Structures are given as structure tokens and as C-alpha cells.
Amino acid sequence: MQPISWIALALVHLMPALAFFRPATLTALYGIRADNPLFMLMHHRAALFLAVFVACLWAAWRPEARQLAGIVTAISMLGFLWLYWRAGAPPALRTIALVDLIGLPFLTFALWGAFRPS
């Protein structure tokens, strides 16, 4: 059951990770055009999502990677949700927040599995 949670968490991060390879996705996901100075920063952010995606896939098959992957994934998801809430829940980011909220039960189960005493 743990691998399923990790794969679900990887899927949460798949679309923003793909933006690293297809930067036009940044415009579709976030409404930022290539001529915007923030575009490069968002492209770099996609590389970080790629790292979270890979960490989750790694954790699906390698239990020794689960604690670090869990921490990184929790920082990504909970950090965004906290910032989203603090910003007044901007409607333009609602879908992203909903995807992260849907992923929270998977994150909880993955963290429980990663940190439970043996």
C-alpha cells in the first residue's frame, strides 16, 4: 500500500514537473507568459517539482528513501497550502490547492509509513 501512496504523490507533482521539459505548460498552469521576468523563476520551480516527483517515485520502490522524500514532499505541499491560505486563497490558484488537498491523505499515509517505529 505504501508504493501506491508514493505514486499518487508523484502524480500530484507530475504536471508542474513536466513544465521543466515543456515550458509552455507554465503559461497554461500559471498564466505566466515567456516574456514575463518571472517565467525563468517558474521554469526553475518546475525543476524543483521534477526533484519532488523523482523522490516520490524513488520512495515507492526504495523504503530507505521514504523519510527524506516525505519531508521534501510535505514541505512542497504544506508550504504551498499555507502560502495559498495566507494570500487569501486566490481563485487563480484554487485548482492547484485542491490537488494538494486531495494529496494530503496520501502524504499522511506515506509519512506514517516512513516514520513509524519498526
Tab-separated table of C-alpha atoms in Angstrom:
chain	number	residue	atom	x	y	z
A	1	MET	CA	0.000	0.000	0.000
A	2	GLN	CA	2.924	2.373	0.637
A	3	PRO	CA	4.029	2.332	-3.028
A	4	ILE	CA	0.528	3.402	-4.105
A	5	SER	CA	0.695	6.446	-1.816
A	6	TRP	CA	4.101	7.414	-3.170
A	7	ILE	CA	2.950	7.029	-6.773
A	8	ALA	CA	-0.113	9.169	-6.026
A	9	LEU	CA	2.174	11.836	-4.557
A	10	ALA	CA	4.379	11.642	-7.644
A	11	LEU	CA	1.294	12.197	-9.805
A	12	VAL	CA	0.406	15.305	-7.779
A	13	HIS	CA	3.754	16.744	-8.868
A	14	LEU	CA	3.771	15.412	-12.446
A	15	MET	CA	2.188	18.344	-14.314
A	16	PRO	CA	4.341	21.050	-12.741
A	17	ALA	CA	7.406	18.813	-13.227
A	18	LEU	CA	6.638	18.377	-16.933
A	19	ALA	CA	6.838	22.147	-17.277
A	20	PHE	CA	10.599	21.759	-16.965
A	21	PHE	CA	10.630	19.933	-20.310
A	22	ARG	CA	7.771	21.896	-21.873
A	23	PRO	CA	7.978	25.475	-20.615
A	24	ALA	CA	4.776	26.471	-22.454
A	25	THR	CA	2.992	24.490	-19.731
A	26	LEU	CA	3.884	27.310	-17.345
A	27	THR	CA	1.572	29.611	-19.259
A	28	ALA	CA	-1.239	27.047	-19.141
A	29	LEU	CA	-0.771	26.249	-15.446
A	30	TYR	CA	0.026	29.675	-14.042
A	31	GLY	CA	-0.822	32.209	-16.741
A	32	ILE	CA	2.763	33.459	-16.957
A	33	ARG	CA	3.970	34.322	-20.449
A	34	ALA	CA	7.516	33.709	-21.642
A	35	ASP	CA	8.263	37.454	-21.779
A	36	ASN	CA	7.491	37.836	-18.060
A	37	PRO	CA	10.660	38.077	-15.918
A	38	LEU	CA	9.118	35.549	-13.506
A	39	PHE	CA	8.920	32.928	-16.265
A	40	MET	CA	12.521	31.803	-15.709
A	41	LEU	CA	11.920	31.554	-11.975
A	42	MET	CA	8.836	29.413	-12.579
A	43	HIS	CA	10.851	27.280	-15.012
A	44	HIS	CA	13.376	26.695	-12.239
A	45	ARG	CA	10.465	25.883	-9.899
A	46	ALA	CA	9.467	23.192	-12.394
A	47	ALA	CA	12.923	21.654	-11.952
A	48	LEU	CA	12.291	21.517	-8.201
A	49	PHE	CA	8.942	19.821	-8.826
A	50	LEU	CA	10.801	17.337	-11.001
A	51	ALA	CA	13.034	16.599	-7.998
A	52	VAL	CA	9.966	16.025	-5.784
A	53	PHE	CA	8.440	13.802	-8.493
A	54	VAL	CA	11.617	11.696	-8.722
A	55	ALA	CA	11.912	11.499	-4.921
A	56	CYS	CA	8.342	10.187	-4.675
A	57	LEU	CA	8.939	7.574	-7.382
A	58	TRP	CA	12.185	6.559	-5.702
A	59	ALA	CA	10.384	6.211	-2.370
A	60	ALA	CA	7.739	3.997	-3.984
A	61	TRP	CA	10.371	1.307	-4.539
A	62	ARG	CA	13.104	2.151	-2.031
A	63	PRO	CA	11.923	2.267	1.599
A	64	GLU	CA	15.210	3.825	2.726
A	65	ALA	CA	14.345	6.923	0.652
A	66	ARG	CA	10.921	7.429	2.231
A	67	GLN	CA	11.815	9.641	5.185
A	68	LEU	CA	13.653	12.244	3.140
A	69	ALA	CA	11.116	12.039	0.311
A	70	GLY	CA	8.357	12.515	2.866
A	71	ILE	CA	9.952	15.620	4.328
A	72	VAL	CA	10.577	17.147	0.899
A	73	THR	CA	7.056	16.355	-0.306
A	74	ALA	CA	5.472	17.678	2.889
A	75	ILE	CA	7.407	20.946	2.588
A	76	SER	CA	6.246	21.278	-1.020
A	77	MET	CA	2.568	20.541	-0.431
A	78	LEU	CA	2.034	22.019	3.016
A	79	GLY	CA	4.179	25.042	2.158
A	80	PHE	CA	2.049	25.825	-0.866
A	81	LEU	CA	-1.219	25.315	1.005
A	82	TRP	CA	-0.076	27.569	3.833
A	83	LEU	CA	1.030	30.302	1.401
A	84	TYR	CA	-2.211	29.930	-0.556
A	85	TRP	CA	-4.263	30.366	2.603
A	86	ARG	CA	-2.127	33.331	3.757
A	87	ALA	CA	-2.626	35.003	0.359
A	88	GLY	CA	-6.401	34.866	0.809
A	89	ALA	CA	-6.972	31.774	-1.354
A	90	PRO	CA	-6.542	33.417	-4.776
A	91	PRO	CA	-9.067	31.912	-7.212
A	92	ALA	CA	-6.433	31.540	-9.950
A	93	LEU	CA	-4.581	29.005	-7.778
A	94	ARG	CA	-7.626	27.109	-6.474
A	95	THR	CA	-7.101	24.039	-8.705
A	96	ILE	CA	-3.523	23.660	-7.509
A	97	ALA	CA	-4.664	23.953	-3.898
A	98	LEU	CA	-7.385	21.346	-4.469
A	99	VAL	CA	-4.909	18.899	-5.985
A	100	ASP	CA	-2.622	19.349	-2.980
A	101	LEU	CA	-5.572	18.909	-0.611
A	102	ILE	CA	-6.575	15.698	-2.378
A	103	GLY	CA	-2.974	14.521	-1.974
A	104	LEU	CA	-2.873	15.114	1.794
A	105	PRO	CA	-4.309	11.708	2.795
A	106	PHE	CA	-1.666	10.030	0.618
A	107	LEU	CA	1.013	12.216	2.205
A	108	THR	CA	-0.233	11.377	5.689
A	109	PHE	CA	-0.164	7.648	4.981
A	110	ALA	CA	3.263	7.884	3.330
A	111	LEU	CA	4.691	9.833	6.273
A	112	TRP	CA	3.178	7.395	8.751
A	113	GLY	CA	4.829	4.528	6.895
A	114	ALA	CA	8.154	6.327	6.618
A	115	PHE	CA	8.402	7.313	10.279
A	116	ARG	CA	6.577	4.570	12.176
A	117	PRO	CA	8.755	2.619	14.605
A	118	SER	CA	9.865	-0.742	13.215
